[in-house]
Short mmCIF file of C-alpha atoms and ligand atoms in Angstrom, two decimals:
data_model
loop_
_atom_site.label_atom_id
_atom_site.label_comp_id
_atom_site.label_asym_id
_atom_site.label_seq_id
_atom_site.Cartn_x
_atom_site.Cartn_y
_atom_site.Cartn_z
CA UNK A 291 -50.93 -33.96 -31.80
CA UNK A 292 -52.69 -34.92 -35.05
CA UNK A 293 -54.82 -38.09 -34.80
CA UNK A 294 -53.76 -40.54 -37.45
CA UNK A 295 -55.87 -43.39 -38.76
CA UNK A 296 -55.42 -45.98 -41.47
CA UNK A 297 -52.24 -47.78 -40.39
CA UNK A 298 -52.03 -49.35 -43.85
CA UNK A 299 -51.70 -46.01 -45.55
CA UNK A 300 -48.03 -44.90 -46.10
CA UNK A 301 -48.71 -41.25 -45.36
CA UNK A 302 -50.66 -42.20 -42.28
CA UNK A 303 -47.74 -44.28 -41.05
CA UNK A 304 -45.26 -41.46 -41.70
CA UNK A 305 -47.48 -39.04 -39.77
CA UNK A 306 -47.90 -41.47 -36.91
CA UNK A 307 -44.09 -41.84 -36.82
CA UNK A 308 -43.66 -38.04 -36.75
CA UNK A 309 -46.18 -37.80 -33.94
CA UNK A 310 -44.48 -40.61 -32.03
CA UNK A 311 -41.04 -39.00 -32.42
CA UNK A 312 -42.46 -35.60 -31.43
CA UNK A 313 -43.89 -37.13 -28.26
CA UNK A 314 -40.70 -39.07 -27.54
CA UNK A 315 -38.51 -35.94 -27.77
CA UNK A 316 -41.14 -33.63 -26.31
CA UNK A 317 -41.20 -31.50 -29.49
CA UNK A 318 -44.34 -29.67 -30.55
CA UNK A 319 -45.67 -31.27 -33.70
CA UNK A 320 -45.73 -27.90 -35.48
CA UNK A 321 -41.98 -27.64 -34.88
CA UNK A 322 -41.39 -31.13 -36.26
CA UNK A 323 -43.46 -30.41 -39.33
CA UNK A 324 -41.75 -27.08 -39.92
CA UNK A 325 -38.30 -28.73 -39.72
CA UNK A 326 -39.45 -31.31 -42.29
CA UNK A 327 -40.75 -28.55 -44.53
CA UNK A 328 -37.52 -26.62 -44.22
CA UNK A 329 -35.49 -29.73 -45.09
CA UNK A 330 -37.67 -30.30 -48.16
CA UNK A 331 -37.11 -26.66 -49.20
CA UNK A 332 -33.34 -27.09 -48.70
CA UNK A 333 -33.47 -30.16 -50.99
CA UNK A 334 -35.17 -28.13 -53.72
CA UNK A 335 -32.66 -25.33 -53.29
CA UNK A 336 -29.76 -27.73 -53.80
CA UNK A 337 -30.68 -28.01 -57.48
CA UNK A 338 -30.35 -24.26 -57.84
CA UNK A 339 -27.15 -24.31 -55.71
CA UNK A 340 -25.47 -26.87 -57.97
CA UNK A 341 -26.40 -24.94 -61.10
CA UNK A 342 -25.18 -21.68 -59.54
CA UNK A 343 -21.85 -23.35 -58.62
CA UNK A 344 -21.20 -20.89 -55.83
CA UNK A 345 -18.33 -20.13 -53.47
CA UNK A 346 -16.88 -22.96 -51.43
CA UNK A 347 -14.48 -22.58 -48.49
CA UNK A 348 -12.47 -25.70 -47.71
CA UNK A 349 -10.08 -25.91 -44.75
CA UNK A 350 -7.03 -28.19 -44.75
CA UNK A 351 -7.03 -27.98 -48.53
CA UNK A 352 -3.30 -28.12 -49.27
CA UNK A 353 -3.03 -31.92 -48.84
CA UNK A 354 -5.03 -35.10 -48.36
CA UNK A 355 -8.84 -35.16 -48.27
CA UNK A 356 -9.23 -31.35 -48.36
CA UNK A 357 -7.05 -31.02 -51.44
CA UNK A 358 -8.92 -33.81 -53.28
CA UNK A 359 -12.27 -32.28 -52.32
CA UNK A 360 -11.13 -28.79 -53.49
CA UNK A 361 -9.97 -30.22 -56.83
CA UNK A 362 -13.30 -32.09 -57.30
CA UNK A 363 -15.25 -28.90 -56.51
CA UNK A 364 -13.18 -26.89 -58.99
CA UNK A 365 -13.90 -29.58 -61.61
CA UNK A 366 -17.62 -29.09 -60.91
CA UNK A 367 -17.27 -25.34 -61.56
CA UNK A 368 -17.15 -24.02 -57.98
CA UNK A 369 -15.05 -21.03 -56.93
CA UNK A 370 -12.93 -22.55 -54.11
CA UNK A 371 -11.04 -20.80 -51.30
CA UNK A 372 -8.53 -23.44 -50.17
CA UNK A 373 -7.25 -22.72 -46.66
CA UNK A 374 -4.14 -24.11 -44.95
CA UNK A 375 -0.97 -22.82 -43.24
CA UNK A 376 1.05 -23.13 -46.45
CA UNK A 377 -1.65 -21.72 -48.69
CA UNK A 378 -0.92 -24.43 -51.28
CA UNK A 379 -3.98 -25.20 -53.39
CA UNK A 380 -4.91 -27.45 -56.33
CA UNK A 381 -5.08 -25.82 -59.76
CA UNK A 382 -8.07 -23.55 -60.16
CA UNK A 383 -8.58 -22.99 -56.41
CA UNK A 384 -7.48 -19.83 -54.59
CA UNK A 385 -5.08 -20.64 -51.74
CA UNK A 386 -5.51 -18.79 -48.47
CA UNK A 387 -2.54 -19.04 -46.07
CA UNK A 388 -3.87 -19.02 -42.50
CA UNK A 389 -3.16 -20.86 -39.29
CA UNK A 390 -6.64 -21.97 -38.20
CA UNK A 391 -5.43 -22.91 -34.73
CA UNK A 392 -5.27 -19.16 -34.08
CA UNK A 393 -8.00 -16.54 -33.83
CA UNK A 394 -6.09 -14.30 -36.28
CA UNK A 395 -5.87 -17.09 -38.86
CA UNK A 396 -9.58 -17.81 -38.59
CA UNK A 397 -10.44 -14.11 -38.92
CA UNK A 398 -8.23 -13.91 -42.06
CA UNK A 399 -10.17 -16.75 -43.68
CA UNK A 400 -13.56 -15.18 -42.87
CA UNK A 401 -12.25 -11.88 -44.35
CA UNK A 402 -11.07 -13.68 -47.50
CA UNK A 403 -14.58 -15.14 -47.90
CA UNK A 404 -16.16 -11.72 -47.32
CA UNK A 405 -13.82 -10.15 -49.92
CA UNK A 406 -14.90 -12.74 -52.51
CA UNK A 407 -18.02 -10.63 -52.73
CA UNK A 408 -20.54 -13.45 -53.12
CA UNK A 409 -22.42 -15.73 -50.73
CA UNK A 410 -20.68 -18.77 -49.35
CA UNK A 411 -22.60 -21.86 -50.52
CA UNK A 412 -20.36 -24.43 -48.91
CA UNK A 413 -18.08 -24.40 -45.86
CA UNK A 414 -16.08 -27.60 -45.33
CA UNK A 415 -14.47 -27.81 -41.90
CA UNK A 416 -11.85 -30.42 -42.82
CA UNK A 417 -8.48 -29.30 -41.36
CA UNK A 418 -7.42 -31.66 -38.59
CA UNK A 419 -4.46 -32.92 -36.65
CA UNK A 420 -4.02 -36.23 -34.83
CA UNK A 421 -1.52 -36.61 -32.00
CA UNK A 422 -0.59 -39.82 -30.17
CA UNK A 423 -0.60 -38.56 -26.58
CA UNK A 424 0.31 -40.76 -23.63
CA UNK A 425 -0.95 -39.21 -20.44
CA UNK A 426 0.40 -42.14 -18.39
CA UNK A 427 3.88 -41.00 -19.39
CA UNK A 428 3.31 -37.47 -18.09
CA UNK A 429 6.05 -36.34 -15.70
CA UNK A 430 6.36 -32.82 -14.29
CA UNK A 431 8.86 -32.12 -17.09
CA UNK A 432 6.79 -33.70 -19.90
CA UNK A 433 3.41 -32.34 -18.80
CA UNK A 434 3.67 -28.84 -20.40
CA UNK A 435 4.55 -30.27 -23.78
CA UNK A 436 1.64 -32.75 -23.61
CA UNK A 437 -0.68 -29.90 -22.65
CA UNK A 438 0.53 -27.70 -25.49
CA UNK A 439 0.09 -30.44 -28.10
CA UNK A 440 -3.37 -31.22 -26.78
CA UNK A 441 -4.36 -27.52 -26.81
CA UNK A 442 -3.24 -27.27 -30.46
CA UNK A 443 -5.35 -30.29 -31.36
CA UNK A 444 -8.41 -28.82 -29.67
CA UNK A 445 -7.82 -25.43 -31.32
CA UNK A 446 -7.61 -26.86 -34.86
CA UNK A 447 -10.09 -29.78 -34.67
CA UNK A 448 -12.84 -28.24 -32.53
CA UNK A 449 -12.40 -24.52 -31.87
CA UNK A 450 -11.74 -23.72 -35.56
CA UNK A 451 -14.94 -25.35 -36.92
CA UNK A 452 -16.98 -23.71 -34.14
CA UNK A 453 -15.48 -20.25 -34.75
CA UNK A 454 -15.64 -20.57 -38.54
CA UNK A 455 -19.32 -21.51 -38.28
CA UNK A 456 -19.95 -18.33 -36.30
CA UNK A 457 -17.89 -16.29 -38.75
CA UNK A 458 -19.32 -17.75 -41.95
CA UNK A 459 -23.06 -18.03 -41.09
CA UNK A 460 -23.61 -14.32 -41.80
CA UNK A 461 -21.93 -14.75 -45.18
CA UNK A 462 -23.77 -17.89 -46.25
CA UNK A 463 -26.39 -18.23 -48.96
CA UNK A 464 -29.78 -18.46 -47.29
CA UNK A 465 -31.47 -20.72 -48.09
CA UNK A 466 -29.22 -23.26 -49.73
CA UNK A 467 -25.85 -22.94 -47.87
CA UNK A 468 -24.24 -26.08 -46.51
CA UNK A 469 -21.75 -26.61 -43.71
CA UNK A 470 -19.81 -29.89 -43.79
CA UNK A 471 -17.95 -31.04 -40.70
CA UNK A 472 -15.42 -33.82 -41.16
CA UNK A 473 -15.44 -35.98 -38.05
CA UNK A 474 -14.21 -39.57 -37.64
CA UNK A 475 -15.33 -43.02 -36.58
CA UNK A 476 -13.49 -42.36 -33.30
CA UNK A 477 -16.16 -39.79 -32.47
CA UNK A 478 -18.43 -42.75 -31.62
CA UNK A 479 -15.84 -44.91 -29.83
CA UNK A 480 -12.50 -43.39 -28.82
CA UNK A 481 -9.12 -44.58 -29.90
CA UNK A 482 -7.22 -44.57 -26.58
CA UNK A 483 -3.84 -43.87 -28.23
CA UNK A 484 -5.30 -40.59 -29.61
CA UNK A 485 -7.44 -39.48 -26.68
CA UNK A 486 -7.66 -35.75 -27.39
CA UNK A 487 -8.23 -36.32 -31.13
CA UNK A 488 -11.10 -38.68 -30.31
CA UNK A 489 -12.59 -36.17 -27.88
CA UNK A 490 -12.42 -33.32 -30.42
CA UNK A 491 -14.17 -35.43 -33.04
CA UNK A 492 -16.89 -36.47 -30.57
CA UNK A 493 -17.32 -32.75 -29.74
CA UNK A 494 -17.53 -31.85 -33.42
CA UNK A 495 -20.13 -34.56 -34.07
CA UNK A 496 -22.21 -33.24 -31.19
CA UNK A 497 -21.83 -29.61 -32.42
CA UNK A 498 -22.91 -30.76 -35.91
CA UNK A 499 -26.20 -32.14 -34.52
CA UNK A 500 -26.92 -28.92 -32.58
CA UNK A 501 -26.16 -26.74 -35.57
CA UNK A 502 -28.36 -28.87 -37.81
CA UNK A 503 -31.29 -27.88 -35.64
CA UNK A 504 -30.24 -24.24 -34.94
CA UNK A 505 -29.50 -23.36 -38.56
CA UNK A 506 -32.39 -25.19 -40.26
CA UNK A 507 -34.72 -22.17 -39.91
CA UNK A 508 -32.18 -20.16 -41.92
CA UNK A 509 -32.31 -22.75 -44.70
CA UNK A 510 -28.78 -23.93 -43.98
CA UNK A 511 -27.87 -27.63 -44.02
CA UNK A 512 -25.27 -29.11 -41.70
CA UNK A 513 -23.72 -32.38 -42.79
CA UNK A 514 -21.35 -34.78 -41.02
CA UNK A 515 -18.71 -36.58 -43.06
CA UNK A 516 -17.33 -39.71 -41.40
CA UNK A 517 -14.25 -40.88 -43.33
CA UNK A 518 -12.97 -44.41 -43.24
CA UNK A 519 -9.19 -44.94 -43.29
CA UNK A 520 -8.03 -42.67 -46.18
CA UNK A 521 -4.50 -42.69 -47.57
CA UNK A 522 -3.07 -39.27 -46.66
CA UNK A 523 -0.13 -37.85 -44.71
CA UNK A 524 -2.13 -38.33 -41.52
CA UNK A 525 -2.26 -42.11 -42.03
CA UNK A 526 1.19 -42.60 -43.64
CA UNK A 527 2.62 -46.00 -42.72
CA UNK A 528 -0.69 -47.43 -41.53
CA UNK A 529 -2.80 -47.03 -44.65
CA UNK A 530 -3.00 -50.61 -45.94
CA UNK A 531 -6.44 -51.02 -47.51
CA UNK A 532 -7.17 -47.30 -47.17
CA UNK A 533 -9.51 -45.45 -49.51
CA UNK A 534 -7.83 -42.99 -51.93
CA UNK A 535 -8.43 -39.29 -51.27
CA UNK A 536 -9.90 -38.85 -54.76
CA UNK A 537 -12.45 -41.63 -54.23
CA UNK A 538 -13.27 -40.18 -50.81
CA UNK A 539 -13.91 -36.73 -52.38
CA UNK A 540 -16.15 -38.23 -55.08
CA UNK A 541 -18.28 -39.98 -52.42
CA UNK A 542 -18.61 -36.78 -50.42
CA UNK A 543 -19.84 -34.82 -53.47
CA UNK A 544 -22.28 -37.62 -54.36
CA UNK A 545 -23.56 -37.67 -50.78
CA UNK A 546 -24.07 -33.88 -50.80
CA UNK A 547 -25.94 -34.08 -54.12
CA UNK A 548 -28.16 -36.84 -52.69
CA UNK A 549 -28.99 -34.63 -49.69
CA UNK A 550 -27.50 -36.91 -47.03
CA UNK A 551 -27.11 -35.63 -43.47
CA UNK A 552 -24.32 -38.11 -42.69
CA UNK A 553 -21.90 -39.19 -45.41
CA UNK A 554 -19.88 -42.27 -44.62
CA UNK A 555 -17.73 -43.23 -47.62
CA UNK A 556 -16.24 -46.69 -48.21
CA UNK A 557 -16.01 -48.99 -45.19
CA UNK A 558 -17.21 -46.25 -42.82
CA UNK A 559 -20.84 -46.94 -43.86
CA UNK A 560 -20.41 -50.59 -42.86
CA UNK A 561 -18.87 -49.65 -39.50
CA UNK A 562 -21.70 -47.24 -38.72
CA UNK A 563 -24.27 -49.99 -39.60
CA UNK A 564 -22.40 -52.46 -37.40
CA UNK A 565 -22.27 -49.90 -34.64
CA UNK A 566 -26.09 -49.84 -34.54
CA UNK A 567 -26.38 -53.58 -33.91
CA UNK A 568 -23.14 -54.42 -32.07
CA UNK A 569 -21.60 -51.25 -30.62
CA UNK A 570 -19.46 -53.29 -28.21
CA UNK A 571 -17.75 -54.95 -31.16
CA UNK A 572 -16.92 -51.62 -32.79
CA UNK A 573 -15.75 -50.18 -29.46
CA UNK A 574 -13.40 -53.15 -28.97
CA UNK A 575 -11.96 -52.74 -32.51
CA UNK A 576 -11.37 -48.99 -31.98
CA UNK A 577 -9.74 -49.57 -28.61
CA UNK A 578 -7.26 -51.91 -30.27
CA UNK A 579 -6.20 -49.39 -32.92
N1 NAP B 52 -7.06 -39.73 -43.30
C1 NAP B 52 -7.92 -40.44 -42.60
O1 NAP B 52 -7.92 -41.70 -42.62
C2 NAP B 52 -8.98 -39.77 -41.77
C3 NAP B 52 -9.89 -40.57 -41.09
C4 NAP B 52 -10.86 -39.97 -40.31
C5 NAP B 52 -10.96 -38.59 -40.26
N2 NAP B 52 -10.06 -37.83 -40.97
C6 NAP B 52 -10.19 -36.37 -40.88
O2 NAP B 52 -10.19 -35.83 -42.20
C7 NAP B 52 -9.62 -34.51 -42.16
C8 NAP B 52 -8.49 -34.40 -43.19
O3 NAP B 52 -7.53 -35.38 -42.89
P1 NAP B 52 -6.28 -35.72 -43.87
O4 NAP B 52 -5.99 -37.12 -43.62
O5 NAP B 52 -6.58 -35.22 -45.22
O6 NAP B 52 -5.15 -34.85 -43.15
P2 NAP B 52 -3.70 -34.36 -43.74
O7 NAP B 52 -3.37 -35.09 -45.00
O8 NAP B 52 -2.78 -34.45 -42.58
O9 NAP B 52 -3.96 -32.84 -44.11
C9 NAP B 52 -4.23 -31.94 -43.11
C10 NAP B 52 -4.56 -30.59 -43.72
O10 NAP B 52 -4.80 -29.65 -42.69
C11 NAP B 52 -3.96 -28.54 -42.87
N3 NAP B 52 -3.59 -27.97 -41.57
C12 NAP B 52 -2.89 -28.59 -40.58
N4 NAP B 52 -2.72 -27.75 -39.55
C13 NAP B 52 -3.33 -26.57 -39.89
C14 NAP B 52 -3.50 -25.32 -39.25
N5 NAP B 52 -3.00 -25.07 -38.03
N6 NAP B 52 -4.18 -24.34 -39.93
C15 NAP B 52 -4.68 -24.56 -41.14
N7 NAP B 52 -4.56 -25.72 -41.78
C16 NAP B 52 -3.89 -26.73 -41.17
C17 NAP B 52 -2.74 -29.06 -43.64
O11 NAP B 52 -2.12 -28.07 -44.42
P3 NAP B 52 -0.79 -27.26 -43.93
O12 NAP B 52 0.15 -28.24 -43.35
O13 NAP B 52 -0.32 -26.59 -45.18
O14 NAP B 52 -1.31 -26.27 -42.91
C18 NAP B 52 -3.45 -30.05 -44.58
O15 NAP B 52 -3.96 -29.37 -45.69
C19 NAP B 52 -9.13 -34.30 -40.72
O16 NAP B 52 -10.08 -33.55 -40.00
C20 NAP B 52 -9.02 -35.72 -40.17
O17 NAP B 52 -9.16 -35.73 -38.78
C21 NAP B 52 -9.05 -38.38 -41.72
#
């Protein structure tokens, strides 16, 4: 560990903090410093990335948040592959019809990205499905249907982002590529009425943190987006006070440009701050949803 002196000096304090964190997490200081250096390099590369306006792959792009994000990226000059089962896409984006709950659908999307013939600068794992599943109501007759619906949720919300990460990493711009995983506030505290959805989002949040560390040496950034309540088909009928999908997309792009690791638009930022000081309060609120 480097000895640091001069507690009044800002650089000294930052170094002391790095050393303290390295000791706390049992990380060699050289590793900590190299991760910081890599992140700084990624920040510089973002300027180039934005000017180059590269290829973006957005899943769940036919409706809701994914569609708004795809439209905003097209407006910024990106070439966008907009994936969904229907293949519907906003003007200027190229629709790719694929069922991402299946291996064949995921392979088709990776192939579409490969065929685009240029590096992928941005992968947004956004497609998601939320089911209200009541395991207490499971009977021998109802159990298979509950199991099937749960398996579909896991396949789309968790398996698809994991498999697409594996499929797209070899195609990504290095350095400078970014993977965005759209999680949820329920990743931190589950919503009991949507138990499998909550579990998949917690899994995706955990996977995001692991990938951030694994992919940093390749110069790839991995970002978590935590939406608040956003007015889309998924929240139809319970979207009073919800953020609009367009405003959500604008905040995501601003967060990416600012180099944030976690982007929490609208009220989500407040909830995450509250969660740091009073997690029991947030947990109680989520449980009541
Ligand atoms: N809305 C919210 O308040 C909120 C809050 C927290 C987190 N989120 C997360 O944000 C993401 C987007 O949510 P949203 O509200 O925009 O959802 P949405 O309006 O229901 O849109 C879902 C998108 O996913 C696509 N999709 C569904 N099943 C698919 C499949 N098997 N294969 C490929 N694409 C599929 C749909 O298109 P097709 O039907 O054409 O396939 C659609 O484009 C999700 O991950 C969700 O969990 C949303």
